[in-house]
Short mmCIF file of C-alpha atoms in Angstrom, two decimals:
data_model
loop_
_atom_site.label_atom_id
_atom_site.label_comp_id
_atom_site.label_asym_id
_atom_site.label_seq_id
_atom_site.Cartn_x
_atom_site.Cartn_y
_atom_site.Cartn_z
CA MET A 19 0.36 0.02 -0.31
CA THR A 20 0.98 3.67 -0.61
CA GLU A 21 2.02 5.85 2.01
CA PHE A 22 -0.87 8.24 1.20
CA ASP A 23 -3.20 5.33 1.50
CA THR A 24 -1.23 4.49 4.21
CA LEU A 25 -1.92 7.90 5.75
CA THR A 26 -5.84 7.67 4.68
CA ARG A 27 -7.09 4.42 5.49
CA LEU A 28 -9.81 4.68 8.03
CA GLU A 29 -12.29 2.37 9.12
CA ALA A 30 -15.28 2.24 10.39
CA ILE A 31 -16.27 2.34 14.18
CA GLY A 32 -19.75 3.33 13.58
CA ASP A 33 -22.11 5.13 11.00
CA GLU A 34 -20.59 8.76 10.96
CA ALA A 35 -17.29 7.80 12.79
CA MET A 36 -14.64 6.73 11.60
CA ALA A 37 -10.69 5.53 12.88
CA GLY A 38 -7.35 6.33 11.68
CA ASN A 39 -3.79 6.28 12.99
CA ILE A 40 -1.31 9.31 11.78
CA PRO A 41 1.71 7.40 10.37
CA PRO A 42 4.66 8.60 11.95
CA ARG A 43 7.01 11.49 9.13
CA TRP A 44 4.66 13.45 8.02
CA ASP A 45 5.08 15.58 10.60
CA ILE A 46 7.28 18.96 9.99
CA GLY A 47 9.22 19.61 13.52
CA GLY A 48 6.39 17.60 15.47
CA ASN A 49 3.41 18.98 13.71
CA VAL A 50 1.52 16.68 11.01
CA ASN A 51 1.14 18.57 7.69
CA GLY A 52 -1.85 20.50 7.40
CA GLY A 53 -2.30 19.20 4.00
CA ALA A 54 -2.47 15.79 5.93
CA LEU A 55 -4.69 16.15 7.49
CA LEU A 56 -7.08 18.18 5.68
CA ALA A 57 -6.78 14.52 3.07
CA VAL A 58 -7.54 12.41 6.22
CA ALA A 59 -10.70 13.95 7.75
CA THR A 60 -11.42 14.76 3.62
CA GLU A 61 -11.06 10.48 3.04
CA GLY A 62 -13.92 10.31 6.37
CA LEU A 63 -16.24 13.08 4.73
CA ARG A 64 -16.39 11.46 1.41
CA ARG A 65 -16.92 7.79 2.60
CA ILE A 66 -19.68 8.59 4.49
CA THR A 67 -21.30 10.94 1.52
CA GLY A 68 -20.25 7.97 -0.81
CA ARG A 69 -19.37 10.78 -3.11
CA PRO A 70 -15.44 9.99 -5.60
CA ASP A 71 -14.55 13.63 -5.46
CA PRO A 72 -13.55 17.02 -2.62
CA ILE A 73 -15.12 19.76 -4.52
CA SER A 74 -14.57 22.28 -2.61
CA VAL A 75 -13.56 21.59 1.57
CA THR A 76 -12.59 24.33 4.34
CA ALA A 77 -10.45 23.47 7.49
CA HIS A 78 -10.07 25.39 10.33
CA TYR A 79 -6.97 23.87 12.56
CA LEU A 80 -7.84 24.03 16.18
CA ALA A 81 -4.48 22.66 17.50
CA PRO A 82 -1.61 20.38 16.20
CA GLY A 83 -1.88 16.84 14.98
CA ARG A 84 0.93 14.36 16.00
CA GLU A 85 1.22 10.62 15.08
CA GLY A 86 -0.63 8.21 16.46
CA PRO A 87 -4.28 7.34 16.57
CA VAL A 88 -6.84 9.98 14.58
CA GLU A 89 -10.39 10.07 14.10
CA VAL A 90 -12.83 11.21 11.86
CA ARG A 91 -16.75 12.60 12.52
CA GLY A 92 -19.05 13.07 10.00
CA GLU A 93 -22.26 14.54 8.80
CA VAL A 94 -24.36 14.84 6.11
CA VAL A 95 -25.45 17.45 5.90
CA LYS A 96 -27.71 17.74 2.77
CA ALA A 97 -27.72 15.09 0.25
CA GLY A 98 -29.22 16.30 -3.40
CA ARG A 99 -28.63 14.48 -7.04
CA GLN A 100 -25.37 16.80 -8.37
CA PHE A 101 -23.57 16.97 -5.11
CA ALA A 102 -23.32 15.30 -1.25
CA THR A 103 -22.58 18.43 1.79
CA ALA A 104 -21.18 17.09 5.36
CA THR A 105 -19.10 18.77 8.23
CA GLY A 106 -17.16 16.94 10.67
CA ALA A 107 -13.96 17.30 13.12
CA LEU A 108 -11.27 14.84 12.62
CA ARG A 109 -9.54 14.05 16.45
CA GLN A 110 -7.12 13.40 18.42
CA GLY A 111 -8.13 11.79 22.60
CA GLU A 112 -10.42 14.03 23.25
CA ARG A 113 -9.71 17.17 21.28
CA ASP A 114 -10.37 18.52 18.33
CA VAL A 115 -7.50 19.14 15.75
CA LEU A 116 -9.14 20.79 12.76
CA ARG A 117 -12.89 21.40 11.74
CA VAL A 118 -13.67 20.70 8.23
CA LEU A 119 -17.21 21.40 5.33
CA GLY A 120 -17.35 20.09 2.41
CA THR A 121 -18.56 19.70 -0.50
CA PHE A 122 -18.27 16.25 -2.67
CA GLY A 123 -19.56 15.17 -6.15
CA ASP A 124 -18.35 13.55 -8.84
CA LEU A 125 -16.15 15.19 -11.43
CA SER A 126 -16.22 12.58 -14.22
CA GLN A 127 -19.70 13.44 -14.77
CA MET A 128 -18.88 17.34 -14.92
CA ALA A 129 -16.67 17.55 -17.34
CA GLY A 130 -16.31 18.85 -20.85
CA GLY A 131 -18.91 22.09 -21.27
CA TYR A 132 -18.25 25.70 -21.53
CA ARG A 133 -14.79 27.27 -21.24
CA HIS A 134 -13.14 30.17 -20.34
CA VAL A 135 -9.86 30.50 -19.51
CA SER A 136 -7.74 32.83 -18.46
CA GLY A 137 -5.40 31.76 -15.85
CA GLN A 138 -1.74 30.97 -16.96
CA PRO A 139 0.16 27.43 -15.84
CA PRO A 140 3.68 29.44 -14.46
CA LEU A 141 5.52 29.35 -16.62
CA LEU A 142 7.95 26.91 -15.07
CA PRO A 143 11.48 24.86 -16.88
CA PRO A 144 12.14 20.93 -17.71
CA ILE A 145 11.22 18.88 -14.42
CA GLU A 146 15.02 17.87 -15.12
CA GLU A 147 15.93 21.98 -14.95
CA CYS A 148 14.39 22.57 -11.71
CA VAL A 149 16.48 22.07 -7.90
CA ALA A 150 15.86 19.45 -5.55
CA ARG A 151 16.49 19.69 -1.93
CA ASP A 152 20.06 18.54 -1.25
CA VAL A 153 20.88 19.70 2.12
CA ALA A 154 19.60 17.68 4.96
CA ALA A 155 16.25 19.49 6.78
CA PRO A 156 16.38 16.56 9.03
CA GLU A 157 13.00 18.81 10.21
CA VAL A 158 11.06 18.28 8.41
CA PRO A 159 10.40 14.45 7.68
CA PHE A 160 7.47 16.30 5.68
CA GLN A 161 8.96 16.36 2.70
CA GLU A 162 9.93 12.98 1.81
CA LYS A 163 6.85 11.91 1.18
CA LEU A 164 6.89 14.17 -2.01
CA ARG A 165 9.05 14.64 -5.15
CA LEU A 166 9.52 18.29 -5.29
CA VAL A 167 11.13 19.86 -7.31
CA LEU A 168 11.66 24.07 -7.75
CA ASP A 169 12.46 26.36 -10.34
CA PRO A 170 16.39 27.74 -10.12
CA ALA A 171 14.45 31.77 -9.31
CA CYS A 172 13.62 30.46 -5.95
CA ALA A 173 15.61 27.59 -5.47
CA GLY A 174 17.88 28.96 -3.56
CA PHE A 175 15.70 28.98 -0.48
CA PHE A 176 17.02 25.33 0.16
CA HIS A 177 20.10 27.30 1.40
CA GLY A 178 18.21 29.61 2.58
CA ALA A 179 18.74 32.80 -0.09
CA LYS A 180 15.99 34.39 0.48
CA SER A 181 14.12 35.83 -2.82
CA GLY A 182 13.02 38.72 -1.45
CA THR A 183 9.58 37.98 -3.57
CA ALA A 184 6.23 35.51 -1.57
CA GLU A 185 6.67 32.67 -4.10
CA MET A 186 7.49 29.05 -4.89
CA GLN A 187 7.19 26.66 -8.17
CA GLY A 188 7.77 23.84 -9.09
CA TRP A 189 6.40 20.92 -9.90
CA ILE A 190 5.59 17.70 -7.63
CA SER A 191 4.67 14.44 -7.60
CA PHE A 192 4.74 11.69 -4.86
CA ALA A 193 8.11 10.03 -3.81
CA ASP A 194 6.10 6.85 -5.17
CA ASP A 195 4.99 7.50 -7.72
CA ARG A 196 1.56 7.08 -5.90
CA PRO A 197 -0.49 8.27 -9.23
CA LEU A 198 -1.96 11.76 -8.15
CA ASP A 199 -6.18 11.67 -7.44
CA THR A 200 -8.22 14.16 -6.20
CA LEU A 201 -8.02 13.47 -2.88
CA ALA A 202 -4.06 13.84 -2.99
CA LEU A 203 -4.55 17.52 -4.77
CA VAL A 204 -5.55 18.21 -0.83
CA LEU A 205 -3.13 17.17 0.62
CA ILE A 206 -0.40 18.63 -2.83
CA ALA A 207 -2.85 22.20 -1.65
CA ASP A 208 -0.98 22.73 1.15
CA ALA A 209 2.83 20.22 0.67
CA LEU A 210 5.58 23.13 0.02
CA PRO A 211 7.85 24.94 2.10
CA PRO A 212 5.73 28.78 2.41
CA ALA A 213 6.26 31.14 0.59
CA VAL A 214 6.74 34.04 2.71
CA PHE A 215 9.50 32.07 3.62
CA HIS A 216 11.45 33.95 0.99
CA LEU A 217 10.73 37.33 2.49
CA ASP A 218 14.00 38.86 4.98
CA GLY A 219 12.55 38.20 8.75
CA VAL A 220 9.80 35.85 7.83
CA VAL A 221 11.23 32.67 9.88
CA GLY A 222 9.33 30.42 11.88
CA TRP A 223 6.26 28.13 12.57
CA VAL A 224 3.80 30.42 10.67
CA PRO A 225 0.05 28.38 11.22
CA THR A 226 -2.79 27.79 9.08
CA LEU A 227 -5.76 28.95 10.19
CA GLU A 228 -8.15 27.70 7.94
CA LEU A 229 -7.66 26.26 4.72
CA THR A 230 -10.20 26.30 1.40
CA VAL A 231 -8.64 23.61 -2.37
CA HIS A 232 -11.24 23.65 -5.14
CA VAL A 233 -11.08 20.55 -6.65
CA ARG A 234 -11.71 21.28 -10.32
CA ALA A 235 -10.95 18.75 -12.62
CA VAL A 236 -9.73 15.11 -12.33
CA PRO A 237 -6.33 14.62 -13.29
CA ALA A 238 -4.18 13.21 -16.12
CA PRO A 239 -1.28 10.89 -14.66
CA GLY A 240 2.00 13.65 -14.60
CA PRO A 241 3.79 15.37 -11.85
CA LEU A 242 2.05 18.23 -11.00
CA ARG A 243 2.95 22.26 -11.90
CA VAL A 244 2.27 24.32 -8.99
CA ARG A 245 2.78 27.53 -7.46
CA ILE A 246 1.64 29.51 -4.77
CA SER A 247 2.23 33.16 -4.07
CA SER A 248 1.14 35.94 -0.81
CA ARG A 249 0.88 39.10 -1.62
CA PHE A 250 -1.06 40.50 1.61
CA VAL A 251 1.26 39.83 4.87
CA HIS A 252 0.27 42.48 7.79
CA ASP A 253 -1.47 42.98 10.57
CA GLY A 254 0.15 39.66 12.15
CA MET A 255 -1.59 37.60 8.94
CA PHE A 256 -1.13 36.55 5.08
CA GLU A 257 -3.45 34.46 2.61
CA GLU A 258 -1.38 32.06 0.22
CA ASP A 259 -2.98 31.25 -2.57
CA GLY A 260 -1.49 28.30 -4.53
CA GLU A 261 -2.73 26.73 -8.09
CA TYR A 262 -2.09 23.16 -9.55
CA TRP A 263 -2.68 22.43 -12.80
CA ASP A 264 -1.75 18.34 -14.82
CA GLU A 265 0.36 17.22 -17.16
CA SER A 266 -2.56 18.73 -20.08
CA GLY A 267 -2.48 22.03 -19.18
CA GLU A 268 -5.85 21.82 -17.07
CA LEU A 269 -6.33 23.81 -13.82
CA VAL A 270 -6.69 20.76 -11.20
CA ALA A 271 -7.04 22.96 -8.07
CA GLN A 272 -7.19 25.99 -6.63
CA SER A 273 -6.13 26.19 -2.82
CA ARG A 274 -6.13 29.58 -0.16
CA GLN A 275 -4.98 29.87 2.97
CA LEU A 276 -5.09 32.22 5.96
CA ALA A 277 -2.19 31.74 7.97
CA LEU A 278 -0.99 33.68 11.84
CA LEU A 279 3.06 34.86 11.25
CA PRO A 280 4.96 34.70 13.76
CA ARG A 281 5.19 36.45 16.15
CA GLY A 282 8.76 38.33 17.82
CA MET B 3 -31.87 51.08 12.88
CA THR B 4 -29.83 50.71 9.28
CA GLU B 5 -31.16 47.99 6.63
CA PHE B 6 -27.96 46.19 7.37
CA ASP B 7 -28.59 45.90 11.39
CA THR B 8 -32.43 44.82 10.79
CA LEU B 9 -31.10 42.30 8.59
CA THR B 10 -28.98 41.28 11.02
CA ARG B 11 -30.66 41.28 13.93
CA LEU B 12 -30.63 38.39 16.26
CA GLU B 13 -33.04 37.51 19.32
CA ALA B 14 -31.60 34.17 21.32
CA ILE B 15 -33.72 31.49 21.56
CA GLY B 16 -31.74 28.65 23.47
CA ASP B 17 -27.56 28.53 24.41
CA GLU B 18 -26.20 28.30 21.03
CA ALA B 19 -29.63 29.35 18.75
CA MET B 20 -31.32 33.15 17.90
CA ALA B 21 -33.36 33.75 15.41
CA GLY B 22 -34.53 36.74 13.87
CA ASN B 23 -36.09 38.25 9.71
CA ILE B 24 -34.91 38.32 6.73
CA PRO B 25 -36.94 41.46 5.30
CA PRO B 26 -38.55 42.54 1.94
CA ARG B 27 -36.33 43.10 -0.78
CA TRP B 28 -32.10 41.42 0.14
CA ASP B 29 -33.25 39.60 -2.73
CA ILE B 30 -32.71 39.23 -6.46
CA GLY B 31 -35.25 36.69 -8.22
CA GLY B 32 -37.01 35.59 -4.61
CA ASN B 33 -33.22 34.20 -4.09
CA VAL B 34 -32.02 36.31 -0.45
CA ASN B 35 -28.24 37.22 -1.58
CA GLY B 36 -25.77 34.46 -0.64
CA GLY B 37 -24.31 37.57 0.88
CA ALA B 38 -27.08 38.87 3.03
CA LEU B 39 -27.37 35.20 4.36
CA LEU B 40 -23.56 35.04 5.52
CA ALA B 41 -23.95 37.78 6.96
CA VAL B 42 -27.08 37.21 9.28
CA ALA B 43 -24.71 33.40 10.38
CA THR B 44 -21.46 35.04 10.57
CA GLU B 45 -23.98 37.91 12.75
CA GLY B 46 -25.21 34.62 15.16
CA LEU B 47 -21.49 32.88 15.39
CA ARG B 48 -19.87 36.40 16.06
CA ARG B 49 -22.38 36.76 19.61
CA ILE B 50 -21.45 33.36 20.34
CA THR B 51 -17.81 33.80 20.37
CA GLY B 52 -17.89 37.18 22.44
CA ARG B 53 -15.29 38.07 19.75
CA PRO B 54 -15.71 41.21 17.53
CA ASP B 55 -15.01 40.30 14.51
CA PRO B 56 -15.70 37.82 11.50
CA ILE B 57 -11.23 36.69 10.45
CA SER B 58 -12.14 33.32 7.85
CA VAL B 59 -15.71 32.52 7.35
CA THR B 60 -16.69 29.71 4.80
CA ALA B 61 -20.03 29.03 4.15
CA HIS B 62 -21.42 26.42 1.38
CA TYR B 63 -24.84 26.77 0.31
CA LEU B 64 -27.77 24.40 0.32
CA ALA B 65 -30.89 25.86 -0.61
CA PRO B 66 -32.08 28.98 -0.96
CA GLY B 67 -32.98 31.74 0.53
CA ARG B 68 -36.23 33.63 0.73
CA GLU B 69 -37.43 36.55 3.24
CA GLY B 70 -38.53 35.61 6.46
CA PRO B 71 -38.05 34.30 9.78
CA VAL B 72 -34.50 32.40 9.82
CA GLU B 73 -32.48 30.69 13.42
CA VAL B 74 -29.21 30.60 13.53
CA ARG B 75 -27.84 27.80 15.56
CA GLY B 76 -24.00 27.15 16.08
CA GLU B 77 -21.90 25.83 18.64
CA VAL B 78 -18.15 27.14 19.40
CA VAL B 79 -15.61 24.39 19.05
CA LYS B 80 -12.38 25.87 20.33
CA ALA B 81 -12.34 29.40 22.04
CA GLY B 82 -8.53 30.14 22.11
CA ARG B 83 -7.01 33.30 23.68
CA GLN B 84 -6.62 35.55 20.42
CA PHE B 85 -8.93 33.69 18.45
CA ALA B 86 -12.29 31.72 18.46
CA THR B 87 -13.73 29.51 15.85
CA ALA B 88 -17.49 28.06 16.19
CA THR B 89 -19.71 26.18 13.24
CA GLY B 90 -22.99 27.32 12.52
CA ALA B 91 -26.48 27.20 10.34
CA LEU B 92 -28.63 29.02 9.40
CA ARG B 93 -32.53 27.43 8.91
CA GLN B 94 -35.60 28.50 7.69
CA GLY B 95 -38.87 26.08 8.86
CA GLU B 96 -36.82 22.02 8.06
CA ARG B 97 -34.59 23.45 6.45
CA ASP B 98 -30.80 24.28 6.38
CA VAL B 99 -30.01 26.90 3.94
CA LEU B 100 -26.11 27.37 4.71
CA ARG B 101 -23.57 26.06 7.17
CA VAL B 102 -21.09 28.31 8.67
CA LEU B 103 -17.15 27.61 9.88
CA GLY B 104 -15.73 30.88 11.30
CA THR B 105 -13.40 32.03 13.28
CA PHE B 106 -13.35 35.01 15.30
CA GLY B 107 -11.08 37.66 16.98
CA ASP B 108 -10.21 41.21 16.99
CA LEU B 109 -8.13 43.03 14.29
CA SER B 110 -7.80 46.25 16.31
CA GLN B 111 -5.90 43.69 18.55
CA MET B 112 -3.46 42.68 15.50
CA ALA B 113 -3.17 46.30 13.39
CA GLY B 114 1.03 47.02 12.86
CA GLY B 115 3.92 43.98 12.58
CA TYR B 116 5.90 43.14 10.16
CA ARG B 117 4.29 44.44 6.66
CA HIS B 118 4.82 43.18 3.31
CA VAL B 119 2.08 43.86 0.95
CA SER B 120 2.56 43.36 -2.81
CA GLY B 121 -1.11 43.65 -3.61
CA GLN B 122 -2.78 46.48 -5.82
CA PRO B 123 -6.28 48.26 -4.99
CA PRO B 124 -7.84 48.67 -9.10
CA LEU B 125 -7.11 51.14 -10.80
CA LEU B 126 -10.37 53.26 -10.94
CA PRO B 127 -11.95 56.77 -11.86
CA PRO B 128 -12.85 58.65 -9.25
CA ILE B 129 -16.23 57.76 -7.96
CA GLU B 130 -17.51 61.09 -9.38
CA GLU B 131 -17.30 59.47 -13.07
CA CYS B 132 -17.78 56.04 -12.30
CA VAL B 133 -21.05 54.77 -13.25
CA ALA B 134 -24.56 53.84 -11.65
CA ARG B 135 -26.88 51.50 -12.26
CA ASP B 136 -29.22 53.79 -14.03
CA VAL B 137 -32.47 50.93 -16.34
CA ALA B 138 -34.73 49.16 -13.65
CA ALA B 139 -33.75 46.16 -12.26
CA PRO B 140 -37.08 44.99 -11.27
CA GLU B 141 -35.58 41.18 -10.27
CA VAL B 142 -32.49 42.70 -8.64
CA PRO B 143 -34.40 44.66 -5.03
CA PHE B 144 -31.07 43.39 -3.59
CA GLN B 145 -29.41 46.48 -5.26
CA GLU B 146 -31.37 48.92 -4.02
CA LYS B 147 -29.06 48.16 0.16
CA LEU B 148 -26.15 49.15 -1.33
CA ARG B 149 -24.12 52.35 -3.75
CA LEU B 150 -22.55 50.21 -6.34
CA VAL B 151 -20.43 52.22 -9.20
CA LEU B 152 -18.24 50.62 -11.73
CA ASP B 153 -15.53 51.53 -13.78
CA PRO B 154 -16.83 52.13 -17.15
CA ALA B 155 -14.42 49.72 -18.42
CA CYS B 156 -16.84 47.34 -16.94
CA ALA B 157 -20.23 49.61 -16.62
CA GLY B 158 -21.27 47.90 -19.82
CA PHE B 159 -24.15 45.40 -17.84
CA PHE B 160 -25.61 47.96 -16.91
CA HIS B 161 -27.10 47.70 -20.66
CA GLY B 162 -26.19 43.93 -21.66
CA ALA B 163 -23.14 44.87 -23.48
CA LYS B 164 -20.65 42.06 -22.38
CA SER B 165 -16.70 43.73 -21.94
CA GLY B 166 -15.31 39.51 -22.76
CA THR B 167 -13.75 39.92 -19.73
CA ALA B 168 -14.81 38.04 -16.92
CA GLU B 169 -14.14 41.07 -14.47
CA MET B 170 -16.10 43.75 -12.32
CA GLN B 171 -14.85 46.56 -10.46
CA GLY B 172 -16.39 49.84 -8.99
CA TRP B 173 -16.78 52.14 -5.52
CA ILE B 174 -19.21 50.75 -2.73
CA SER B 175 -20.81 51.90 0.13
CA PHE B 176 -24.41 51.81 1.50
CA ALA B 177 -27.05 53.25 0.22
CA ASP B 178 -28.79 54.13 3.65
CA ASP B 179 -25.02 55.68 4.19
CA ARG B 180 -24.61 53.19 7.06
CA PRO B 181 -20.39 52.83 7.74
CA LEU B 182 -18.69 49.57 6.92
CA ASP B 183 -17.25 47.21 9.37
CA THR B 184 -16.33 44.04 9.44
CA LEU B 185 -19.62 42.14 9.31
CA ALA B 186 -19.96 44.30 6.06
CA LEU B 187 -18.00 42.85 4.37
CA VAL B 188 -19.04 39.83 5.07
CA LEU B 189 -21.95 41.29 2.70
CA ILE B 190 -19.36 42.98 0.58
CA ALA B 191 -18.09 39.74 -0.38
CA ASP B 192 -21.27 38.95 -2.15
CA ALA B 193 -22.33 42.23 -3.47
CA LEU B 194 -21.19 42.64 -7.03
CA PRO B 195 -23.37 40.90 -9.95
CA PRO B 196 -20.70 38.13 -11.31
CA ALA B 197 -18.34 38.38 -13.17
CA VAL B 198 -18.72 35.64 -15.82
CA PHE B 199 -20.89 37.67 -16.82
CA HIS B 200 -18.97 39.32 -18.83
CA LEU B 201 -18.87 36.63 -21.21
CA ASP B 202 -20.73 35.44 -23.47
CA GLY B 203 -23.24 32.64 -23.69
CA VAL B 204 -23.06 33.29 -20.03
CA VAL B 205 -26.62 34.55 -18.89
CA GLY B 206 -28.80 33.15 -16.09
CA TRP B 207 -28.59 31.87 -12.25
CA VAL B 208 -25.01 31.20 -10.39
CA PRO B 209 -25.79 29.14 -7.21
CA THR B 210 -22.72 30.02 -5.38
CA LEU B 211 -21.71 26.57 -3.70
CA GLU B 212 -18.97 27.73 -1.62
CA LEU B 213 -17.82 31.49 -0.62
CA THR B 214 -14.97 32.23 1.75
CA VAL B 215 -13.66 35.47 3.38
CA HIS B 216 -11.76 36.45 5.12
CA VAL B 217 -11.96 40.26 7.00
CA ARG B 218 -8.14 41.19 6.84
CA ALA B 219 -8.51 44.75 8.82
CA VAL B 220 -11.73 47.14 10.05
CA PRO B 221 -11.27 48.99 7.22
CA ALA B 222 -11.22 52.85 7.92
CA PRO B 223 -14.61 54.97 6.71
CA GLY B 224 -15.84 56.23 3.42
CA PRO B 225 -16.79 53.40 -0.27
CA LEU B 226 -13.89 50.69 -0.43
CA ARG B 227 -12.91 49.81 -3.72
CA VAL B 228 -14.28 46.33 -5.09
CA ARG B 229 -12.29 44.42 -7.95
CA ILE B 230 -13.82 40.80 -8.80
CA SER B 231 -12.59 38.35 -11.32
CA SER B 232 -13.10 34.63 -12.41
CA ARG B 233 -10.02 33.22 -14.35
CA PHE B 234 -11.03 29.98 -14.21
CA VAL B 235 -14.81 28.81 -16.31
CA HIS B 236 -15.09 25.54 -17.03
CA ASP B 237 -15.70 21.76 -16.52
CA GLY B 238 -19.71 23.74 -15.14
CA MET B 239 -18.09 25.48 -12.14
CA PHE B 240 -15.88 29.09 -11.91
CA GLU B 241 -14.24 30.68 -9.33
CA GLU B 242 -14.00 34.04 -8.45
CA ASP B 243 -11.94 36.32 -6.33
CA GLY B 244 -12.29 39.52 -5.05
CA GLU B 245 -10.58 42.07 -3.70
CA TYR B 246 -11.73 44.77 -1.21
CA TRP B 247 -10.11 48.43 0.02
CA ASP B 248 -10.71 51.10 1.74
CA GLU B 249 -10.06 54.84 1.21
CA SER B 250 -7.28 54.08 3.44
CA GLY B 251 -5.27 52.00 0.11
CA GLU B 252 -5.20 48.96 3.19
CA LEU B 253 -6.56 45.72 1.09
CA VAL B 254 -9.79 44.76 3.86
CA ALA B 255 -10.60 41.84 3.03
CA GLN B 256 -10.00 38.65 0.18
CA SER B 257 -12.82 36.59 -0.90
CA ARG B 258 -12.94 33.26 -2.92
CA GLN B 259 -16.11 31.43 -3.92
CA LEU B 260 -16.81 28.40 -6.12
CA ALA B 261 -20.02 28.28 -7.90
CA LEU B 262 -22.27 26.66 -10.92
CA LEU B 263 -22.34 27.76 -14.28
CA PRO B 264 -26.04 27.93 -15.74
CA ARG B 265 -27.29 24.91 -17.34
CA GLY B 266 -27.78 24.74 -21.36
#
């Protein structure tokens, strides 16, 4: 079983509750990656809605997630013809790690029709000209799960060189070559180092308050092109927007999160 | 009492339930505007959290809202030092109109500190050179509640002239001059005509699946500059992004929604 399927495996323990286990090394400094947590919660809601694809999911993060047992509780609040909406919680021990609200559907049934796309995928060098991390980062075990190569223009990050612009872009896929599906997009939507790390003076833990992912299409096989950026860093918070494109040139997901600047 | 304060007035009917009444003429063709519904729900959660400002709120829309009695039910799921998170529902009769998940805080306590802003407010002519609707639109009573003037570049919309670009920008304030506060930003975040109406072939009801609003600062007095746009219209859905700027030049809110294209 792939690492992502192991992460998101859940067993029913009642009508609307499921038990899972977060394996080791999905963390950054002990805190499980927010996209990984949202993927587990999304898998739970996806199952209770009985629809194949997350369409829009939002998580509010309440406490750090840790490796080990996890429970997902959910409730379907509407099951319509085209979509089903559910609300839920991911819990560890006696506390909520996150709350989630999501709408699910079947993207294969929505393909085609009217089209007007003005957004463009990021201009990226070919994957073999992009830069993998070549320095140890033992505090970020999570990075082992994914194969991320960055545009040389922003890859100085790996060596502590800041570009001064809050942008990161590159290519991403699973390290174990698991195919990317719509559930995996929820993970990918919070998988890059924060774009604000390219700004002078921003170092440290940047906790996510809220993350919303729109899944817009089933990804074609192959790595994704990804671009994240933050344009509004002020008053203790910043947004981070992400766009994710598949090999066919289609936008497959958008993400936006609101996060907190490191105090100091 | 102002029209917006009348809309969002709620009375406690228990520990975590509140009753209100949606007055006439907040609708578009009989369906209450989605921002108005979210403002009512947000006011309910704001009250049960005891924090002054919505920071991030997400609604999933489940059924059209109508004028008349409404009930907001909510639950505080975490009350921390800086933020409190709540989940809730806006109900009419026996059905959920929307579900909401939100985090609340006190923006006045967050002002200042590190700042890096690369986004710019829209380039707009002065308010007196922008264009108000001068043709009747009896199916859109909601428009009476706000004073919206559009950039002449996109104001042909009022007469059915499409620009071919899914963008709208202009100035907005309450028609009755109620000051804009952080709760009002939640309304404003869904108050413009859809940007996709500027695309050839897109006409009709475009139901919102999900709307997320980030409130980033308490607005200074005066009208807001607003810009909305849609870049990815495909496979039956589109995103709409909005930015809202106050008279001091600060970004006070961002919005993103996922909506459905008209069928046909």
